[in-house]
Coordinates of C-alpha atoms and ligand atoms in Angstrom, one line a residue:
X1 CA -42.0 2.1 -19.7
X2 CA -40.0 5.5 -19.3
X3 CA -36.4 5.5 -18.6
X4 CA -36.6 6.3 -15.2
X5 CA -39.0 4.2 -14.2
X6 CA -37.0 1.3 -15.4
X7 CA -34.5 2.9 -13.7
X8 CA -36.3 2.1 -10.1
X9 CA -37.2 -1.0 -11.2
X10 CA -33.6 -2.5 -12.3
X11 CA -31.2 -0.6 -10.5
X12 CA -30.5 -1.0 -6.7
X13 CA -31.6 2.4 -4.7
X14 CA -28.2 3.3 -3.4
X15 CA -28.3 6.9 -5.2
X16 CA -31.8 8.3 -4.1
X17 CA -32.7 9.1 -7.5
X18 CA -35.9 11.4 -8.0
X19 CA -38.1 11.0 -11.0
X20 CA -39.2 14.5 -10.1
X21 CA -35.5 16.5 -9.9
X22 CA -33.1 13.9 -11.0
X23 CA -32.5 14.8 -14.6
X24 CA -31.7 12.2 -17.3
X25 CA -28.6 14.0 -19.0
X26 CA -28.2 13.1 -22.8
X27 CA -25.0 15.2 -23.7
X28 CA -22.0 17.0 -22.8
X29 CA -19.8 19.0 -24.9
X30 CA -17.3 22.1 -23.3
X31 CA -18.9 23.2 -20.1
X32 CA -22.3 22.5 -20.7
X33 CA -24.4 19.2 -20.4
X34 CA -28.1 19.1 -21.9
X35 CA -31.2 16.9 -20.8
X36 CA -33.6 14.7 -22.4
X37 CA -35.8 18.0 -23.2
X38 CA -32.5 19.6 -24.5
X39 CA -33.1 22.1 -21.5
X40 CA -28.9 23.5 -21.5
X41 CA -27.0 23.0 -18.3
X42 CA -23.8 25.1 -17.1
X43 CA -22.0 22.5 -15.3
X44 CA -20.1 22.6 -12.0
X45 CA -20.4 19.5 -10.6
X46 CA -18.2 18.2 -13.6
X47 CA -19.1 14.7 -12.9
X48 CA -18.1 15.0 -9.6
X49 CA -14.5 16.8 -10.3
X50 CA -14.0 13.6 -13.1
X51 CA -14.7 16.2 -16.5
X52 CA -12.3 18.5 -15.2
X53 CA -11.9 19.8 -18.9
X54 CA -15.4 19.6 -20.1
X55 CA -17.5 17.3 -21.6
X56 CA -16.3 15.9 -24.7
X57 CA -13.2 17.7 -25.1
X58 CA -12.1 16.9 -28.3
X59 CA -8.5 15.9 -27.9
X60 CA -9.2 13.3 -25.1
X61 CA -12.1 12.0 -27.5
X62 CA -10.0 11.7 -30.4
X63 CA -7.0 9.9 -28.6
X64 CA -9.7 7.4 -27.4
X65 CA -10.8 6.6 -30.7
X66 CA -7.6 6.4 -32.0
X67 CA -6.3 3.6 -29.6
X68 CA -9.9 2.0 -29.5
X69 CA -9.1 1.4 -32.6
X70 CA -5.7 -0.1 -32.3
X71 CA -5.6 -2.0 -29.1
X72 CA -8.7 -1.5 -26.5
X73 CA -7.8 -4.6 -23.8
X74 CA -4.6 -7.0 -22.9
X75 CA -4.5 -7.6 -19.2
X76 CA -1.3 -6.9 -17.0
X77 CA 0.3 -10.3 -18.5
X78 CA 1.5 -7.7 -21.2
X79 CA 3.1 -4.8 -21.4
X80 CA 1.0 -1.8 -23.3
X81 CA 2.6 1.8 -24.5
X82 CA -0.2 4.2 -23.4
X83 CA 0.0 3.1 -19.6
X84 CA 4.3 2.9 -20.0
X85 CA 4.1 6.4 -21.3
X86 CA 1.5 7.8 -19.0
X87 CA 3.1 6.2 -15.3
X88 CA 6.7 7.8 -17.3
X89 CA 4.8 11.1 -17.3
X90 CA 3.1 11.2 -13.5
X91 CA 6.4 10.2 -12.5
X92 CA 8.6 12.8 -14.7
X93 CA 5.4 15.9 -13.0
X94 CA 5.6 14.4 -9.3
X95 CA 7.7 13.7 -6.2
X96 CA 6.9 9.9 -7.4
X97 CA 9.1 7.3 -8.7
X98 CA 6.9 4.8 -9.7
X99 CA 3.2 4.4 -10.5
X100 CA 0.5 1.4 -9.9
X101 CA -2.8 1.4 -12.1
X102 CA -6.1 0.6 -11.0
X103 CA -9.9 1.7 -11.6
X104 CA -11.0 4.3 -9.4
X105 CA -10.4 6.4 -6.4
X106 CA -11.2 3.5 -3.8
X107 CA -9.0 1.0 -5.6
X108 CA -6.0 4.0 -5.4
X109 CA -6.1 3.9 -1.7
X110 CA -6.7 0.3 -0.8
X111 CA -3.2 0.0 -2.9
X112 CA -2.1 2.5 -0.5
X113 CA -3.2 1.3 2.7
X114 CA -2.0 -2.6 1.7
X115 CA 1.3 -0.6 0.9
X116 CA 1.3 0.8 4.2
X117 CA 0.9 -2.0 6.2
X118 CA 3.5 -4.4 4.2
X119 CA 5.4 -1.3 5.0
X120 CA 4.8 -1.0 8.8
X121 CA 5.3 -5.2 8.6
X122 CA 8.7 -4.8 7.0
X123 CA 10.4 -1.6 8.7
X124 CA 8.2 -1.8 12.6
X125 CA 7.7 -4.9 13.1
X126 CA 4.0 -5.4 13.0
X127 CA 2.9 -1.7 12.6
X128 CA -0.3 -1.6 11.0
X129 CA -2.2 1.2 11.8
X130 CA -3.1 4.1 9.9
X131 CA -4.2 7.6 10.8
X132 CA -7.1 9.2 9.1
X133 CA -9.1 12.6 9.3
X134 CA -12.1 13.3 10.8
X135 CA -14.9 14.6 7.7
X136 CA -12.3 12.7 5.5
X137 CA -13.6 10.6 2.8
X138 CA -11.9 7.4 0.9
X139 CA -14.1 5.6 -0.9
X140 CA -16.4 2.5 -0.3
X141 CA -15.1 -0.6 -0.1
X142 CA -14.4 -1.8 3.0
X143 CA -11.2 -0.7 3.8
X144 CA -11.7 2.9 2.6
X145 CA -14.7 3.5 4.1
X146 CA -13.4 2.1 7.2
X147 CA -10.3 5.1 6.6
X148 CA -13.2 7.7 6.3
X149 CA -13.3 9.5 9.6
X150 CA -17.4 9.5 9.3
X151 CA -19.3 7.2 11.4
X152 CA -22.4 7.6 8.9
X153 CA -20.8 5.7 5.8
X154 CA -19.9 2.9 8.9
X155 CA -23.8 2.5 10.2
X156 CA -24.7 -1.0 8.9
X157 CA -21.4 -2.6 7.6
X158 CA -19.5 -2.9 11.0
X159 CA -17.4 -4.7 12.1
X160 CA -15.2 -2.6 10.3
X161 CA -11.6 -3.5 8.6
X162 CA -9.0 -3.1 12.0
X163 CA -6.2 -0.6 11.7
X164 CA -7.3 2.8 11.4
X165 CA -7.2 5.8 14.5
X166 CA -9.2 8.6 13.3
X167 CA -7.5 12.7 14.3
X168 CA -9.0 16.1 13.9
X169 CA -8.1 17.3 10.3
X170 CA -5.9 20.7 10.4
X171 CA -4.9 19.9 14.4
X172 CA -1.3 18.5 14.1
X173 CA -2.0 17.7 17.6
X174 CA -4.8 15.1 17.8
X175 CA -2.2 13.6 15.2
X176 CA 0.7 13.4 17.4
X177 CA -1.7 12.1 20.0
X178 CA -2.9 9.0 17.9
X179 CA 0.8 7.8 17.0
X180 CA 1.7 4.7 19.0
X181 CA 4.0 2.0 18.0
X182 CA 1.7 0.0 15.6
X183 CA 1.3 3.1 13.8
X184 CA 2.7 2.6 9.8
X185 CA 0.9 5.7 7.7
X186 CA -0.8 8.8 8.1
X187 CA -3.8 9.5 5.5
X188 CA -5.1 12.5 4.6
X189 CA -6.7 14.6 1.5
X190 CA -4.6 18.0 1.1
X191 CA -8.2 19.8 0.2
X192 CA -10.8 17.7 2.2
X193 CA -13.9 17.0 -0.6
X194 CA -17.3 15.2 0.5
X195 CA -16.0 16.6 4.0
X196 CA -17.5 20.1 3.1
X197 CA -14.6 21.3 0.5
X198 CA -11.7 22.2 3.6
X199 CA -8.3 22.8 2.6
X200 CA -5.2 21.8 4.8
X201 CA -3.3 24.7 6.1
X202 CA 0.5 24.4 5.2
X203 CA 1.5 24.2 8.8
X204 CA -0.6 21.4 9.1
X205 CA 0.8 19.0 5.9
X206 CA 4.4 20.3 7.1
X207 CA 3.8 19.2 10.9
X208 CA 2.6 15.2 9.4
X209 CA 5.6 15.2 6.8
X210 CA 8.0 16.3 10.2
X211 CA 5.9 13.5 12.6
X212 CA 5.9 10.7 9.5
X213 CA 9.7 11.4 9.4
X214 CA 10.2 10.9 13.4
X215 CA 8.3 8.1 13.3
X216 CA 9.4 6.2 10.2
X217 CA 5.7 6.4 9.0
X218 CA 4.3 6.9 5.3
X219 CA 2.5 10.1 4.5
X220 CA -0.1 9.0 2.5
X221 CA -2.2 11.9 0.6
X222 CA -5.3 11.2 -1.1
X223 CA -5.7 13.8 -4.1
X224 CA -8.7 11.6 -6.2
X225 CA -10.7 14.9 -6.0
X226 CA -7.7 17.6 -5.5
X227 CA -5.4 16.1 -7.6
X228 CA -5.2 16.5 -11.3
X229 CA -5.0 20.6 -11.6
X230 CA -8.4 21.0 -10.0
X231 CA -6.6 23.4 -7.3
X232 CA -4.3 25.1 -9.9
X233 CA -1.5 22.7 -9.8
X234 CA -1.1 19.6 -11.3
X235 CA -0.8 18.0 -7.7
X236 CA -2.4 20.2 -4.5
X237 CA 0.5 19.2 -2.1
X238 CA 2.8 21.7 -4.2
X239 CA 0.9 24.4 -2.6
X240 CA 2.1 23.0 0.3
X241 CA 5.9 22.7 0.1
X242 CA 5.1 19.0 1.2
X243 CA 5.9 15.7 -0.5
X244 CA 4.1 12.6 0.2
X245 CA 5.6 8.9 -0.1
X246 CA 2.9 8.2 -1.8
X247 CA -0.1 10.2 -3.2
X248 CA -3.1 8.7 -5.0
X249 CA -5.4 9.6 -8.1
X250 CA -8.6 8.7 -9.8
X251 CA -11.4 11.1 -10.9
X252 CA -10.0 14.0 -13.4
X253 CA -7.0 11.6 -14.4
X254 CA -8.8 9.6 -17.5
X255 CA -10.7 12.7 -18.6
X256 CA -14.3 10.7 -18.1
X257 CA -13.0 7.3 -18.1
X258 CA -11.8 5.3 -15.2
X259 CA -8.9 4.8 -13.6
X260 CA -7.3 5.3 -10.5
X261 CA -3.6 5.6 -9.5
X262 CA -1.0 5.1 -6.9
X263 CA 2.1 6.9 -6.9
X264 CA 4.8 6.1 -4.9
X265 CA 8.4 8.0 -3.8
X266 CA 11.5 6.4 -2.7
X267 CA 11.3 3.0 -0.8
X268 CA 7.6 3.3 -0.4
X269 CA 7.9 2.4 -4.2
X270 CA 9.8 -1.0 -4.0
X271 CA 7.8 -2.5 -0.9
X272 CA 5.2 -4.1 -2.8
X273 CA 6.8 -7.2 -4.9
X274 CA 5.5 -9.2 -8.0
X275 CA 2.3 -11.1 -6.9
X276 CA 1.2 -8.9 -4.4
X277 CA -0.9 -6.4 -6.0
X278 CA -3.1 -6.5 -9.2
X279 CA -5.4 -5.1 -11.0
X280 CA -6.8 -6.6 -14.8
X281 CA -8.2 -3.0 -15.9
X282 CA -5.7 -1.3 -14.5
X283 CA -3.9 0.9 -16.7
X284 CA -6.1 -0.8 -19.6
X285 CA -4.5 1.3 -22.9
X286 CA -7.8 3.0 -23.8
X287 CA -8.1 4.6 -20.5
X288 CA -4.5 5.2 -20.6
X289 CA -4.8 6.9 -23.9
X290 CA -7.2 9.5 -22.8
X291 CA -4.8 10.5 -19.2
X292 CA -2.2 11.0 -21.5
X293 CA -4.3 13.4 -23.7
X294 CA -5.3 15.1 -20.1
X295 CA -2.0 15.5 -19.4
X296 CA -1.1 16.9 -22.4
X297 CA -3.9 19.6 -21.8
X298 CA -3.0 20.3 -18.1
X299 CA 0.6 20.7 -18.9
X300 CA 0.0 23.0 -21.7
X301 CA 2.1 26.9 -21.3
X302 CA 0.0 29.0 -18.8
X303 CA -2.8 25.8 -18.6
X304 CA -2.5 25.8 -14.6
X305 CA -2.1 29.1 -14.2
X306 CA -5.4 30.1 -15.6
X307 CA -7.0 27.6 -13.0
X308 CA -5.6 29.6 -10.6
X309 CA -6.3 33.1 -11.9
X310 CA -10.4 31.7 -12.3
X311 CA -10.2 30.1 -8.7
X312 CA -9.2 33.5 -7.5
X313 CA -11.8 35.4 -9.8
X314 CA -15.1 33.1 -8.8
X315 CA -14.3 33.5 -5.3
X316 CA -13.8 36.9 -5.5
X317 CA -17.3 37.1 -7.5
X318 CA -19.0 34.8 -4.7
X319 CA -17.7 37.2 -2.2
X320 CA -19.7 40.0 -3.5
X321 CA -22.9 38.3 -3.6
X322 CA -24.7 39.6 -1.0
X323 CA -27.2 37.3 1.0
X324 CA -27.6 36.9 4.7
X325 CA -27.7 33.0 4.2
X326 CA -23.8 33.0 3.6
X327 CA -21.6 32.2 5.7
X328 CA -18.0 31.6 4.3
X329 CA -16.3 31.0 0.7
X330 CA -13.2 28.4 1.0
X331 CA -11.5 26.5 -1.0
X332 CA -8.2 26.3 -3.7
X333 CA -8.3 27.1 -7.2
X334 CA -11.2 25.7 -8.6
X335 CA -12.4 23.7 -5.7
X336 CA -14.6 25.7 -3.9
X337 CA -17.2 25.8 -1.0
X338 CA -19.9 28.3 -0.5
X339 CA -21.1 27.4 3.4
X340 CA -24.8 28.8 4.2
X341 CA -27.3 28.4 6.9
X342 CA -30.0 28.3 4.6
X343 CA -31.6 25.4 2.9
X344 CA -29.0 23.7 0.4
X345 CA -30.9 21.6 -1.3
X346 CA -33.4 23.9 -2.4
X347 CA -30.5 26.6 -3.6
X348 CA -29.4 23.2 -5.6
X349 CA -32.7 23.0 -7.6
X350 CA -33.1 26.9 -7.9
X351 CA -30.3 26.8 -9.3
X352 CA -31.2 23.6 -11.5
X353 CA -33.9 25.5 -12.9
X354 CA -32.1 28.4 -14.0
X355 CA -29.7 26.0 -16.3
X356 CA -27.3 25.8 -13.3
X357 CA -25.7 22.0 -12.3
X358 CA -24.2 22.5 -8.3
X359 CA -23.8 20.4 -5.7
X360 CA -24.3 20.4 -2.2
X361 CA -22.9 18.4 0.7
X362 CA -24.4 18.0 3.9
X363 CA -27.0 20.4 3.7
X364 CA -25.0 23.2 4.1
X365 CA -22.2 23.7 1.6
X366 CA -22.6 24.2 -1.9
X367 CA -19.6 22.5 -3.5
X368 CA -18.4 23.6 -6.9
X369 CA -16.2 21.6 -9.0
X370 CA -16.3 24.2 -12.4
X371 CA -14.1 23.1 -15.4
X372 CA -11.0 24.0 -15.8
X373 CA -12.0 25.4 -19.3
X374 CA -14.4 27.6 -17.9
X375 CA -14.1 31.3 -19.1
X376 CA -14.8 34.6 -16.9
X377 CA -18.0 35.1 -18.8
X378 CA -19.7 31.3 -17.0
X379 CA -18.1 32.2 -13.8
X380 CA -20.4 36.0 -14.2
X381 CA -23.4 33.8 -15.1
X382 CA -23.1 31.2 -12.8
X383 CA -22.9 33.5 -9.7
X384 CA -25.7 35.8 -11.4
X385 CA -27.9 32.2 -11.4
X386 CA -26.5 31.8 -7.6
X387 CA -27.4 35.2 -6.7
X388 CA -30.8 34.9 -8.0
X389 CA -31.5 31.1 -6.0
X390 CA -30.4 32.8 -2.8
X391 CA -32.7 36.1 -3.0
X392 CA -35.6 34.1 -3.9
X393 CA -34.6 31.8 -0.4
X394 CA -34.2 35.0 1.6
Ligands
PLP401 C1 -10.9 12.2 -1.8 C2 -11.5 11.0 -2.4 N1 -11.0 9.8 -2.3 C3 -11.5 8.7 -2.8 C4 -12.7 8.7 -3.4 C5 -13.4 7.5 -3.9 O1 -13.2 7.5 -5.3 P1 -14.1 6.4 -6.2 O2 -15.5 6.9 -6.1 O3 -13.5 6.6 -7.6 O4 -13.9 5.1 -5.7 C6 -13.4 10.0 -3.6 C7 -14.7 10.0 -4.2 O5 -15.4 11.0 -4.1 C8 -12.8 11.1 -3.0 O6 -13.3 12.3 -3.1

């Protein structure tokens, strides 16, 4: 049987697969993937912001050989160097002063939210409420999908976890509003992703930081898909001018391994105690191995800078395509939505066939999560491949 018919046979439908346009990708290397016909794809969906440096890249494959080789698995009962030196690092490059390692984006922000509310429990009395964004997105387990403010990853699985109050994103206002005296955390993505790709304005992130400080409430910021140099910093909320008691990671942080991360500042960082919080992957030493080979790559001299520079450049190019189906370019650094009003989907697969990997979200906005490694020259032919989807469409 082919591969993708065993494929709907032994694996539950949760992804909507299609024999007909899904494509069964073989390998990666830089900023291209190719398929079982070795048809050549540029790639800026990056694994969904997780190969933020390419496929393959050869320095995060060579430090997971290397301690693959040496130690791959001990549990949390012991104490490993790759996950000692990597929390030393996130903490040395962030507002953080201490680090907990998990598996993936979700597991980063139920830490988060049981830090919160051991948090509210110890400094309110029984606050245990957290604020969330509308279009947000947290993950899927109960809890975080419960924090995303969208009713549609809710239909089917209520009742949902108690404890969350969902506010307009960007309206500092319908924050304020949802702050009552069970209220222990405020959670938000500094560049909303699944949402439609919507960065925070500044006076936004500063108006939370001011209300979380009047009302002795964490600000909790989730940066899986932001964080990680993605917007041209190592973090987004140093745009911002903005630090967060805690902050949490996942997708670009083990280079195409996973691993997710909370990072806490100050007292946030000493509420949870020995015995209430685990994790036996988390911060398992191969995983560990390849962040610290990301970081080493991000930090580099004039790394982030480029990712800036490009983020600039492609929306500059995507600006000048002209097509009446566009309605707006946003985004920061190399996080970028293109909004249209034409039909998303089929812009997806035009561009699909033209050796072109985007995604789109709702419909509507094409998201593109490029790689960091990307030069000028991809960003020309990707936006030439773009160009030529939309005419055809017009
Ligand atoms: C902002 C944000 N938070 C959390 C998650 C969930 O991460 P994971 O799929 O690794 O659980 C995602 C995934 O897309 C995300 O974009």
């Amino acid at each position: 049987m082919d591969l993708k018919s065993l494929e709907r046979q032994n694996i539950i439908n949760t992804y909507n697969r299609q024999p007909e346009t899904t494509l069964l990708l073989q390998r990666g290397e830089g900023v291209y993937v190719w398929d079982e016909n070795n048809k050549r794809y540029l790639d800026f969906v990056c694994g969904l912001a997780v190969n933020n440096l390419g496929h393959c890249h050869p320095q995060i494959v060579s430090a997971i050989c290397e301690q693959a080789q040496q130690l791959m698995h001990t549990s949390n009962l012991y104490y490993t160097e790759p996950q000692i030196r990597l929390a030393e690092r996130l903490v040395k490059h962030s507002c953080a002063d201490k680090v907990f390692f998990c598996n993936s984006g979700a597991e980063a922000n139920e830490a988060a939210i049981k830090l919160a509310r051991k948090y509210g429990k110890q400094k309110k009395g029984e606050a245990f409420e957290i604020i969330t964004a509308s279009r947000s997105f947290h993950g899927r387990t109960l809890a975080t999908v419960t924090a995303t403010g969208q009713p549609k990853y809710h239909k089917g699985f209520e009742p949902m976890v108690p404890g969350f109050r969902y506010a307009e994103y960007n309206n500092l206002q319908s924050f304020a509003d949802q702050i009552c005296d069970k209220t222990c955390a405020i959670l938000v993505e500094p560049v909303q992703g699944e949402g439609g790709v919507y960065p925070a304005t500044a006076e936004f992130l500063q108006g939370l930081r001011r209300l979380c400080d009047e009302h002795n409430l964490l600000l909790i910021f989730d940066e899986v898909q932001c964080g990680m140099g993605r917007t041209g910093k190592l973090f987004a909320y140093e745009h911002y001018g903005v630090e967060p008691d805690v902050f949490t990671l996942a997708k670009a942080l083990g280079g195409g391994l996973p691993i997710g991360a909370m990072c806490a500042k100050g007292e946030a960082a000493e509420t949870l105690v020995p015995g209430e919080h685990a994790s036996t992957f988390g911060g398992n030493p191969v995983v560990c191995a390849a962040a610290n080979a990301v970081m080493d790559i991000l930090l580099a001299d004039g790394f982030l800078a480029r990712v800036s520079h490009l983020g600039e450049y492609f929306k500059q190019k995507l600006a000048e395509i002209s097509s009446p189906q566009i309605v707006t370019v946003r985004g920061l650094g190399l996080m970028v939505g293109l909004e249209i009003n034409g039909d998303g989907a089929e812009v997806v697969r035009l561009c699909q066939e033209q050796g072109l990997l985007v995604n789109c979200i709702g419909g509507k906005t094409l998201r593109f999560l490029p790689p960091l490694i990307a030069t000028e020259a991809d960003f020309n032919t990707a936006v030439t491949i773009l160009q030529n989807a939309l005419t055809a469409l017009d």
